[in-house]
């Protein structure tokens, strides 16, 4: 404001020159209003209130107090379930990765020029990725019954969606040179894939598989909540019996394993790329 | 070998395979044998095929009446609830993660240790599963959407904080130095040099996290933290497949629409 006043106080030639207009504020104000409306509506819909949070906080502090110290002896009981969790993640990721390879090849527009084949596959791939993993697990539990098997299937489908998409996008950016050279010497499509596509894509693919594995370990740790095997089942058991110190052991154990696997996978991925 | 037309393979040798490769391959083989040998294959229920058919037919002949019921719980209200949870939780985390992001950004602090601790804290928050957080918040504020909002809001700080910190680390130092040279104070530097550079990135990441939160919010209901998950689990346990079908359809359509919308806005932003 003060700068403006100064300008108008000094009558000079400069003030008569056309000055650039500042950007319109209207758009920003409207966007802000819409966001505020959305927030207010959401707060009403979810019955959020600070007072409830403040009255609830002591409960939560009590809960956290009861969680400490964690019961370390509970480790022995949940190690088996933890191993099962990791196993589910490994098997699910691997199966998903294997199924993702043909799907990605079908989706990549530079390798598969048949449009009526690639578009439906892409559509299905996008559809798969909209369904959250826990929801898939709940569905598979309804189909196959309780146990790690539905969890593995859910992770397989989830991995298929993620690895398939990342890989087909990487496939579309590969160098065409080797492909054309091999076509020129009369190779079959299979030979072209093995000798000119695979060498270009394998490091990326491995990196995506590792990344998906990281996500799947986290997911597998909670799949048990819907009955799909793994350590998640023990949350319900311990919380149901109000044994919060045991819950704390589970949480800490999961944190340690997940952080370790993340660290290892990140190092491997750095080496790959 | 003595043949005059000895092929080129005898002259050009393949590079030797590294020993470490064999060790890695061996380790991988052990891990895979362990993992796959433990998969219980006899867990199939005899009804599996039947149920699959029922769910498939449920998806193709959904319970349209459930979309809107004048009184009580219906699909639209459930989806709206899910959407409300994700909007509010994304907003909470986008606000709360900003101080964490500046804490964790390596170019904002003088000592490396400050940024390292910030990064570790964000990583721990990120690792803590949202659904477990929701269980804890349910104990505090009771079951319902509010617990879901708090859980997702807190959990998202981990990822958003990390992405925001990386955005801050990429800024151009020029404007900051220019402002320092003109004698601006820290708040002015933040407002005129840092914020304009990071704002588009922040908004884009927030929208990206919103897409993820919508997905998360659909499953929070499984443990009673509001949203469409509750009626879905109820329909699954009562074997009401037509209703399962319409709820799945609703979720898929909502998430697809939000992805499209958010993707379009993000493209405009950056």
Coordinates of C-alpha atoms in Angstrom, one line a residue:
Chain A
X1 CA 0.0 0.0 0.0
X2 CA 2.7 2.4 1.0
X3 CA 4.6 1.9 -2.2
X4 CA 1.5 2.7 -4.2
X5 CA 0.9 5.9 -2.3
X6 CA 4.4 7.0 -2.9
X7 CA 4.0 6.4 -6.6
X8 CA 0.9 8.5 -6.8
X9 CA 2.4 11.2 -4.7
X10 CA 5.2 11.8 -7.2
X11 CA 3.7 12.9 -10.5
X12 CA 6.2 11.7 -13.1
X13 CA 6.3 10.3 -16.6
X14 CA 6.8 6.8 -15.2
X15 CA 3.3 6.7 -13.7
X16 CA 1.6 7.4 -17.1
X17 CA 3.3 4.4 -18.7
X18 CA 1.1 1.3 -18.9
X19 CA 2.0 -0.9 -15.9
X20 CA 1.6 -4.6 -16.0
X21 CA -1.5 -5.7 -14.2
X22 CA -1.1 -7.9 -11.2
X23 CA -2.6 -11.5 -11.8
X24 CA -6.3 -11.8 -11.2
X25 CA -7.1 -12.6 -7.6
X26 CA -10.5 -13.9 -8.4
X27 CA -9.5 -17.3 -9.3
X28 CA -7.4 -17.8 -6.2
X29 CA -10.2 -16.5 -4.0
X30 CA -12.8 -18.8 -5.6
X31 CA -10.5 -21.8 -5.3
X32 CA -9.9 -20.9 -1.6
X33 CA -13.7 -20.6 -1.1
X34 CA -14.3 -24.0 -2.7
X35 CA -11.6 -25.7 -0.6
X36 CA -13.1 -24.0 2.6
X37 CA -16.6 -25.2 1.7
X38 CA -15.3 -28.7 1.1
X39 CA -13.5 -28.7 4.4
X40 CA -16.4 -27.4 6.3
X41 CA -18.7 -29.9 4.7
X42 CA -16.3 -32.7 5.4
X43 CA -16.0 -31.7 9.0
X44 CA -19.8 -31.7 9.4
X45 CA -20.1 -35.0 7.7
X46 CA -17.5 -36.8 9.7
X47 CA -18.7 -35.1 12.9
X48 CA -15.2 -33.8 13.6
X49 CA -14.8 -31.6 16.6
X50 CA -11.8 -30.3 18.5
X51 CA -13.7 -30.7 21.8
X52 CA -14.1 -34.4 21.2
X53 CA -10.4 -34.7 20.4
X54 CA -9.4 -32.9 23.5
X55 CA -11.8 -35.0 25.7
X56 CA -10.5 -38.1 23.9
X57 CA -6.8 -37.3 24.3
X58 CA -6.5 -38.4 27.9
X59 CA -8.0 -41.8 26.9
X60 CA -5.4 -42.1 24.3
X61 CA -2.6 -41.1 26.6
X62 CA -3.8 -43.7 29.1
X63 CA -3.7 -46.2 26.2
X64 CA -0.2 -45.3 25.3
X65 CA 0.8 -45.4 29.0
X66 CA -0.6 -49.0 29.2
X67 CA 1.4 -49.9 26.1
X68 CA 4.7 -49.2 27.8
X69 CA 6.8 -51.1 28.7
X70 CA 6.1 -53.5 25.8
X71 CA 6.0 -57.2 26.8
X72 CA 9.1 -58.5 25.2
X73 CA 8.3 -62.2 25.9
X74 CA 5.5 -61.9 23.4
X75 CA 8.1 -61.9 20.6
X76 CA 8.3 -65.7 20.7
X77 CA 4.6 -66.0 20.1
X78 CA 4.5 -63.7 17.1
X79 CA 7.7 -64.6 15.3
X80 CA 5.9 -67.3 13.4
X81 CA 3.2 -64.9 12.3
X82 CA 5.8 -62.4 11.3
X83 CA 7.6 -64.9 9.1
X84 CA 4.3 -65.8 7.5
X85 CA 3.7 -62.1 6.8
X86 CA 7.1 -61.9 5.0
X87 CA 6.4 -65.1 3.2
X88 CA 3.0 -63.7 2.0
X89 CA 4.7 -60.6 0.7
X90 CA 7.5 -62.6 -1.1
X91 CA 5.1 -65.0 -2.7
X92 CA 2.5 -62.3 -3.6
X93 CA 5.1 -60.0 -5.1
X94 CA 6.7 -62.8 -7.1
X95 CA 3.5 -64.1 -8.6
X96 CA 2.3 -60.6 -9.3
X97 CA 5.6 -59.8 -11.0
X98 CA 5.4 -63.0 -13.2
X99 CA 1.9 -62.2 -14.3
X100 CA 2.8 -58.6 -14.9
X101 CA 5.3 -59.4 -17.6
X102 CA 2.9 -60.5 -20.3
X103 CA 0.4 -57.8 -19.3
X104 CA 3.0 -55.1 -19.6
X105 CA 4.1 -56.4 -23.0
X106 CA 0.5 -56.3 -24.2
X107 CA 0.0 -52.8 -22.9
X108 CA 3.2 -51.1 -24.3
X109 CA 2.1 -49.3 -27.4
X110 CA 5.5 -49.5 -29.1
X111 CA 5.7 -53.3 -28.8
X112 CA 2.0 -54.3 -29.2
X113 CA 0.5 -52.3 -32.1
X114 CA -2.8 -54.1 -32.0
X115 CA -5.0 -51.4 -30.5
X116 CA -8.0 -53.6 -29.8
X117 CA -5.8 -55.8 -27.6
X118 CA -3.8 -53.2 -25.7
X119 CA -6.7 -50.8 -24.8
X120 CA -8.9 -53.4 -22.9
X121 CA -5.8 -54.8 -21.1
X122 CA -4.9 -51.3 -20.0
X123 CA -8.4 -50.7 -18.9
X124 CA -8.4 -53.8 -16.7
X125 CA -5.0 -52.8 -15.3
X126 CA -6.4 -49.4 -14.3
X127 CA -9.4 -51.1 -12.8
X128 CA -7.3 -53.4 -10.7
X129 CA -5.3 -50.5 -9.3
X130 CA -8.5 -48.7 -8.1
X131 CA -9.2 -51.5 -5.6
X132 CA -7.3 -51.1 -2.3
X133 CA -5.4 -54.2 -1.2
X134 CA -7.2 -54.7 2.1
X135 CA -10.5 -54.6 0.2
X136 CA -9.2 -57.3 -2.2
X137 CA -8.2 -59.3 0.8
X138 CA -11.7 -59.0 2.3
X139 CA -13.2 -60.2 -1.0
X140 CA -10.8 -63.2 -1.2
X141 CA -11.4 -64.1 2.4
X142 CA -15.1 -64.3 1.5
X143 CA -14.2 -66.6 -1.4
X144 CA -11.5 -68.8 -0.1
X145 CA -12.0 -68.7 3.7
X146 CA -9.6 -67.5 6.4
X147 CA -5.8 -68.0 6.1
X148 CA -2.8 -66.7 4.3
X149 CA -4.0 -67.9 0.9
X150 CA -6.5 -65.1 0.3
X151 CA -3.9 -62.6 1.5
X152 CA -1.4 -64.0 -1.1
X153 CA -4.0 -63.7 -3.8
X154 CA -4.8 -60.1 -2.8
X155 CA -1.2 -59.2 -2.8
X156 CA -0.7 -60.9 -6.2
X157 CA -3.5 -58.9 -7.8
X158 CA -2.3 -55.7 -6.2
X159 CA 1.3 -56.3 -7.3
X160 CA 0.2 -57.2 -10.8
X161 CA -1.6 -53.8 -11.1
X162 CA 1.4 -51.8 -9.8
X163 CA 4.3 -53.6 -11.5
X164 CA 2.3 -53.9 -14.7
X165 CA 1.7 -50.2 -14.9
X166 CA 5.2 -49.1 -14.0
X167 CA 6.8 -51.7 -16.4
X168 CA 4.6 -50.8 -19.3
X169 CA 5.4 -47.2 -18.9
X170 CA 9.1 -48.0 -18.8
X171 CA 8.7 -50.3 -21.8
X172 CA 7.3 -47.4 -23.8
X173 CA 10.5 -45.4 -23.2
X174 CA 13.0 -48.0 -24.4
X175 CA 15.4 -47.3 -27.3
X176 CA 14.0 -48.5 -30.6
X177 CA 17.4 -49.0 -32.2
X178 CA 18.1 -52.6 -31.0
X179 CA 14.5 -53.6 -31.9
X180 CA 14.9 -52.3 -35.4
X181 CA 18.3 -53.9 -35.9
X182 CA 16.9 -57.3 -34.9
X183 CA 13.9 -56.9 -37.1
X184 CA 16.2 -56.1 -40.0
X185 CA 18.2 -59.3 -39.5
X186 CA 14.9 -61.3 -39.5
X187 CA 14.3 -62.2 -35.8
X188 CA 11.2 -63.6 -34.4
X189 CA 9.1 -61.5 -32.0
X190 CA 10.2 -63.7 -29.1
X191 CA 13.9 -63.2 -30.0
X192 CA 13.4 -59.5 -30.2
X193 CA 11.9 -59.5 -26.7
X194 CA 14.7 -61.6 -25.2
X195 CA 17.6 -59.9 -26.8
X196 CA 16.6 -56.3 -27.2
X197 CA 13.8 -55.5 -24.8
X198 CA 14.8 -57.5 -21.7
X199 CA 18.4 -56.1 -21.4
X200 CA 17.0 -52.6 -21.5
X201 CA 14.2 -53.1 -19.0
X202 CA 15.5 -55.7 -16.5
X203 CA 17.1 -53.3 -14.1
X204 CA 14.0 -51.1 -14.0
X205 CA 11.8 -54.1 -13.6
X206 CA 13.8 -55.5 -10.7
X207 CA 13.7 -52.1 -9.1
X208 CA 9.9 -52.0 -9.4
X209 CA 9.6 -55.5 -8.0
X210 CA 11.6 -54.5 -4.9
X211 CA 9.6 -51.3 -4.5
X212 CA 6.3 -53.3 -4.7
X213 CA 7.8 -55.8 -2.2
X214 CA 8.3 -52.9 0.3
X215 CA 4.7 -51.9 -0.1
X216 CA 3.5 -55.5 0.2
X217 CA 5.3 -56.1 3.4
X218 CA 3.5 -53.1 4.9
X219 CA 0.2 -54.3 3.5
X220 CA 0.7 -57.9 4.6
X221 CA 1.2 -56.7 8.1
X222 CA -2.4 -55.5 8.3
X223 CA -4.1 -58.0 6.1
X224 CA -4.8 -60.2 9.1
X225 CA -7.3 -57.7 10.3
X226 CA -9.7 -59.0 7.7
X227 CA -8.6 -62.6 8.3
X228 CA -6.1 -62.9 5.5
X229 CA -3.2 -64.3 7.5
X230 CA -0.1 -62.7 8.8
X231 CA 0.6 -60.8 11.9
X232 CA -2.4 -58.5 11.6
X233 CA -4.6 -61.1 13.2
X234 CA -2.7 -60.5 16.5
X235 CA -3.8 -56.9 16.7
X236 CA -7.4 -58.1 17.1
X237 CA -6.4 -60.8 19.6
X238 CA -4.4 -58.5 21.9
X239 CA -6.7 -55.5 21.6
X240 CA -9.7 -57.6 22.3
X241 CA -8.2 -58.9 25.5
X242 CA -7.0 -55.3 26.3
X243 CA -3.4 -56.5 26.4
X244 CA -2.0 -53.2 25.1
X245 CA 1.6 -54.1 26.1
X246 CA 1.4 -57.0 23.7
X247 CA 0.0 -54.8 21.0
X248 CA 3.0 -52.5 21.5
X249 CA 5.3 -55.5 21.0
X250 CA 3.6 -56.3 17.7
X251 CA 3.8 -52.6 16.5
X252 CA 7.5 -52.3 17.4
X253 CA 8.3 -55.7 15.8
X254 CA 6.5 -54.7 12.6
X255 CA 8.2 -51.3 12.6
X256 CA 11.6 -52.9 12.9
X257 CA 11.0 -55.5 10.2
X258 CA 9.5 -53.0 7.8
X259 CA 12.3 -50.4 8.3
X260 CA 14.9 -53.1 7.8
X261 CA 13.4 -54.4 4.6
X262 CA 13.0 -50.8 3.3
X263 CA 16.6 -50.1 4.0
X264 CA 17.8 -53.2 2.4
X265 CA 15.5 -52.8 -0.6
X266 CA 16.5 -49.2 -1.1
X267 CA 20.2 -50.1 -1.1
X268 CA 19.6 -52.8 -3.6
X269 CA 17.6 -50.5 -5.8
X270 CA 20.4 -47.9 -5.7
X271 CA 22.8 -50.5 -6.9
X272 CA 20.5 -51.6 -9.7
X273 CA 19.9 -48.3 -11.3
Chain B
X1 CA 38.5 -76.0 -33.4
X2 CA 40.9 -76.5 -36.2
X3 CA 38.2 -75.8 -38.7
X4 CA 39.2 -72.8 -40.9
X5 CA 35.7 -71.3 -40.5
X6 CA 35.9 -71.2 -36.7
X7 CA 33.1 -69.1 -35.5
X8 CA 33.6 -65.7 -33.9
X9 CA 32.6 -67.2 -30.5
X10 CA 36.1 -68.6 -30.1
X11 CA 37.7 -65.3 -30.4
X12 CA 35.3 -63.1 -28.6
X13 CA 34.9 -64.4 -25.1
X14 CA 31.9 -63.7 -23.0
X15 CA 32.6 -61.7 -19.9
X16 CA 33.1 -64.0 -16.9
X17 CA 30.2 -64.3 -14.5
X18 CA 31.0 -62.7 -11.2
X19 CA 31.2 -64.8 -8.1
X20 CA 29.0 -62.5 -6.1
X21 CA 26.2 -63.2 -8.6
X22 CA 26.3 -66.9 -7.7
X23 CA 26.1 -66.1 -4.0
X24 CA 23.1 -63.8 -4.6
X25 CA 21.4 -66.4 -6.8
X26 CA 22.0 -69.0 -4.1
X27 CA 20.5 -66.8 -1.4
X28 CA 17.5 -65.9 -3.5
X29 CA 16.9 -69.6 -4.2
X30 CA 17.0 -70.4 -0.4
X31 CA 14.6 -67.6 0.3
X32 CA 12.2 -68.7 -2.4
X33 CA 12.2 -72.3 -1.4
X34 CA 11.5 -71.3 2.1
X35 CA 8.7 -68.9 1.0
X36 CA 6.9 -71.2 -1.4
X37 CA 7.2 -74.3 0.6
X38 CA 5.3 -72.7 3.4
X39 CA 2.2 -71.8 1.3
X40 CA -0.7 -73.9 2.4
X41 CA -2.4 -75.1 -0.7
X42 CA -5.1 -77.1 1.0
X43 CA -6.9 -74.1 2.3
X44 CA -9.4 -73.9 -0.5
X45 CA -13.0 -74.0 0.6
X46 CA -15.3 -76.2 -1.5
X47 CA -17.6 -73.3 -2.0
X48 CA -14.9 -71.0 -3.5
X49 CA -16.1 -71.4 -7.0
X50 CA -19.7 -70.9 -6.0
X51 CA -18.9 -67.7 -4.1
X52 CA -16.8 -66.3 -6.9
X53 CA -19.7 -66.8 -9.3
X54 CA -22.1 -65.2 -6.8
X55 CA -19.8 -62.1 -6.4
X56 CA -19.4 -61.9 -10.2
X57 CA -23.1 -62.1 -10.8
X58 CA -23.5 -59.6 -8.0
X59 CA -21.2 -57.1 -9.8
X60 CA -23.2 -57.6 -13.0
X61 CA -26.6 -57.4 -11.4
X62 CA -26.0 -55.0 -8.6
X63 CA -28.5 -54.0 -6.0
X64 CA -29.5 -50.6 -7.5
X65 CA -32.0 -49.9 -4.8
X66 CA -29.1 -49.5 -2.4
X67 CA -27.7 -46.5 -4.2
X68 CA -30.1 -44.2 -2.5
X69 CA -32.3 -45.0 0.4
X70 CA -34.4 -42.1 1.8
X71 CA -33.7 -43.2 5.4
X72 CA -30.5 -44.6 6.8
X73 CA -27.3 -45.9 5.4
X74 CA -27.0 -46.1 1.6
X75 CA -24.2 -46.2 -1.0
X76 CA -24.1 -42.4 -1.7
X77 CA -23.9 -41.5 1.9
X78 CA -21.2 -44.1 2.5
X79 CA -19.2 -42.8 -0.4
X80 CA -19.7 -39.2 0.7
X81 CA -18.5 -40.1 4.2
X82 CA -15.4 -41.7 2.7
X83 CA -14.8 -38.6 0.6
X84 CA -15.2 -36.4 3.6
X85 CA -12.7 -38.4 5.6
X86 CA -10.1 -38.2 2.8
X87 CA -10.6 -34.5 2.2
X88 CA -10.3 -33.5 5.9
X89 CA -7.4 -35.9 6.6
X90 CA -5.4 -34.7 3.6
X91 CA -5.9 -31.1 4.7
X92 CA -4.8 -31.9 8.2
X93 CA -1.7 -33.7 7.1
X94 CA -0.8 -31.1 4.5
X95 CA -0.8 -28.4 7.2
X96 CA 0.9 -30.5 9.9
X97 CA 3.6 -31.8 7.7
X98 CA 5.0 -28.4 6.6
X99 CA 7.1 -27.9 9.8
X100 CA 8.3 -31.5 9.6
X101 CA 9.3 -30.9 6.0
X102 CA 11.4 -27.8 6.8
X103 CA 12.9 -29.8 9.7
X104 CA 13.8 -32.7 7.4
X105 CA 15.0 -30.7 4.4
X106 CA 18.8 -30.8 4.4
X107 CA 19.3 -27.3 2.9
X108 CA 17.2 -25.6 5.6
X109 CA 19.3 -26.4 8.6
X110 CA 23.0 -25.8 9.4
X111 CA 23.7 -29.2 10.9
X112 CA 23.2 -32.5 9.1
X113 CA 22.0 -34.1 12.2
X114 CA 18.8 -31.9 12.3
X115 CA 17.7 -33.1 8.9
X116 CA 18.6 -36.7 9.6
X117 CA 16.4 -36.8 12.8
X118 CA 13.6 -35.2 10.9
X119 CA 13.8 -37.8 8.2
X120 CA 13.9 -40.7 10.7
X121 CA 10.8 -39.4 12.5
X122 CA 9.0 -39.0 9.1
X123 CA 10.0 -42.5 8.2
X124 CA 8.7 -44.0 11.5
X125 CA 5.4 -42.2 11.0
X126 CA 5.2 -43.5 7.5
X127 CA 5.8 -47.1 8.6
X128 CA 3.1 -47.0 11.3
X129 CA 0.1 -48.6 9.5
X130 CA -2.8 -46.3 9.2
X131 CA -5.3 -49.0 10.1
X132 CA -3.5 -49.6 13.4
X133 CA -3.4 -45.9 14.0
X134 CA -7.2 -45.9 13.4
X135 CA -7.6 -48.7 16.0
X136 CA -5.8 -46.5 18.5
X137 CA -7.9 -43.4 17.7
X138 CA -11.1 -45.4 18.0
X139 CA -10.1 -46.1 21.5
X140 CA -9.6 -42.4 22.1
X141 CA -12.6 -40.8 20.3
X142 CA -14.9 -43.8 19.8
X143 CA -15.7 -45.5 16.5
X144 CA -16.8 -43.4 13.6
X145 CA -15.5 -41.2 10.8
X146 CA -13.6 -38.8 13.1
X147 CA -11.2 -41.6 14.2
X148 CA -10.6 -42.3 10.6
X149 CA -9.9 -38.6 9.9
X150 CA -7.3 -38.5 12.7
X151 CA -5.6 -41.7 11.8
X152 CA -5.3 -40.8 8.1
X153 CA -4.3 -37.3 8.9
X154 CA -1.5 -38.4 11.2
X155 CA -0.3 -41.2 8.9
X156 CA -0.2 -39.0 5.8
X157 CA 2.3 -36.7 7.5
X158 CA 5.0 -39.3 7.0
X159 CA 4.7 -39.5 3.2
X160 CA 3.8 -35.8 2.6
X161 CA 6.5 -34.6 4.9
X162 CA 9.1 -36.6 3.0
X163 CA 7.9 -35.4 -0.4
X164 CA 7.6 -31.8 0.7
X165 CA 11.2 -32.0 2.2
X166 CA 12.5 -33.3 -1.2
X167 CA 10.7 -30.4 -2.9
X168 CA 12.3 -27.9 -0.5
X169 CA 15.7 -29.4 -1.1
X170 CA 15.4 -28.7 -4.9
X171 CA 14.7 -25.0 -4.6
X172 CA 16.9 -22.4 -6.3
X173 CA 19.1 -20.5 -3.8
X174 CA 19.2 -17.3 -5.9
X175 CA 16.0 -15.6 -4.7
X176 CA 16.9 -16.5 -1.1
X177 CA 20.4 -14.9 -1.4
X178 CA 19.0 -11.9 -3.2
X179 CA 16.6 -11.3 -0.3
X180 CA 19.3 -11.8 2.3
X181 CA 21.4 -9.2 0.4
X182 CA 18.6 -6.7 0.6
X183 CA 18.3 -7.3 4.4
X184 CA 15.1 -9.3 4.5
X185 CA 14.3 -11.1 7.7
X186 CA 13.7 -14.9 7.9
X187 CA 9.9 -14.6 7.6
X188 CA 10.2 -12.4 4.5
X189 CA 12.7 -14.8 3.0
X190 CA 10.3 -17.7 3.6
X191 CA 7.3 -15.9 2.2
X192 CA 8.9 -14.3 -0.9
X193 CA 11.7 -16.7 -1.9
X194 CA 10.8 -20.2 -0.6
X195 CA 7.0 -20.4 -0.6
X196 CA 6.5 -19.3 -4.3
X197 CA 9.0 -22.0 -5.4
X198 CA 7.6 -24.9 -3.4
X199 CA 3.9 -24.1 -3.5
X200 CA 3.0 -25.8 -6.9
X201 CA 4.9 -28.9 -5.8
X202 CA 3.3 -29.0 -2.4
X203 CA -0.2 -28.7 -3.9
X204 CA 0.5 -31.4 -6.5
X205 CA 1.8 -33.8 -3.8
X206 CA -1.2 -33.0 -1.6
X207 CA -3.5 -34.0 -4.4
X208 CA -1.5 -37.1 -5.0
X209 CA -1.8 -38.0 -1.3
X210 CA -5.6 -37.2 -1.6
X211 CA -5.9 -39.9 -4.2
X212 CA -4.1 -42.4 -1.9
X213 CA -6.3 -41.3 1.1
X214 CA -9.5 -42.0 -0.8
X215 CA -8.3 -45.5 -1.3
X216 CA -7.3 -45.8 2.4
X217 CA -10.6 -44.3 3.6
X218 CA -12.6 -47.0 1.8
X219 CA -11.0 -49.7 3.9
X220 CA -11.1 -47.9 7.3
X221 CA -14.6 -49.0 7.8
X222 CA -13.4 -52.6 8.1
X223 CA -12.3 -51.8 11.7
X224 CA -15.1 -49.3 12.3
X225 CA -13.5 -46.0 11.5
X226 CA -16.3 -44.8 9.1
X227 CA -16.8 -44.7 5.4
X228 CA -18.0 -47.2 2.9
X229 CA -15.9 -50.1 4.4
X230 CA -18.4 -50.8 7.1
X231 CA -21.4 -51.6 4.9
X232 CA -19.1 -53.5 2.6
X233 CA -17.8 -55.8 5.4
X234 CA -21.3 -56.2 6.7
X235 CA -22.6 -57.2 3.2
X236 CA -19.7 -59.6 2.9
X237 CA -20.3 -61.3 6.2
X238 CA -24.1 -61.6 5.5
X239 CA -23.3 -63.0 2.0
X240 CA -25.4 -60.2 0.4
X241 CA -23.5 -60.5 -2.9
X242 CA -25.7 -58.0 -4.9
X243 CA -24.9 -55.4 -2.3
X244 CA -21.2 -56.3 -2.4
X245 CA -21.4 -55.8 -6.1
X246 CA -23.0 -52.3 -6.0
X247 CA -20.6 -51.1 -3.3
X248 CA -17.6 -52.4 -5.3
X249 CA -18.9 -50.6 -8.4
X250 CA -19.4 -47.4 -6.4
X251 CA -15.9 -47.5 -5.0
X252 CA -14.3 -48.2 -8.4
X253 CA -16.3 -45.4 -10.1
X254 CA -15.5 -42.9 -7.3
X255 CA -11.8 -43.6 -7.3
X256 CA -11.6 -43.5 -11.1
X257 CA -13.3 -40.2 -11.2
X258 CA -11.1 -38.7 -8.4
X259 CA -8.0 -40.0 -10.1
X260 CA -9.0 -38.4 -13.4
X261 CA -9.9 -35.0 -11.7
X262 CA -6.9 -34.9 -9.5
X263 CA -4.6 -36.0 -12.4
X264 CA -6.0 -33.2 -14.6
X265 CA -5.4 -30.6 -11.8
X266 CA -1.9 -31.8 -11.1
X267 CA -1.0 -31.6 -14.8
X268 CA -2.0 -27.9 -14.7
X269 CA -0.1 -27.2 -11.5
X270 CA 3.4 -28.4 -12.6

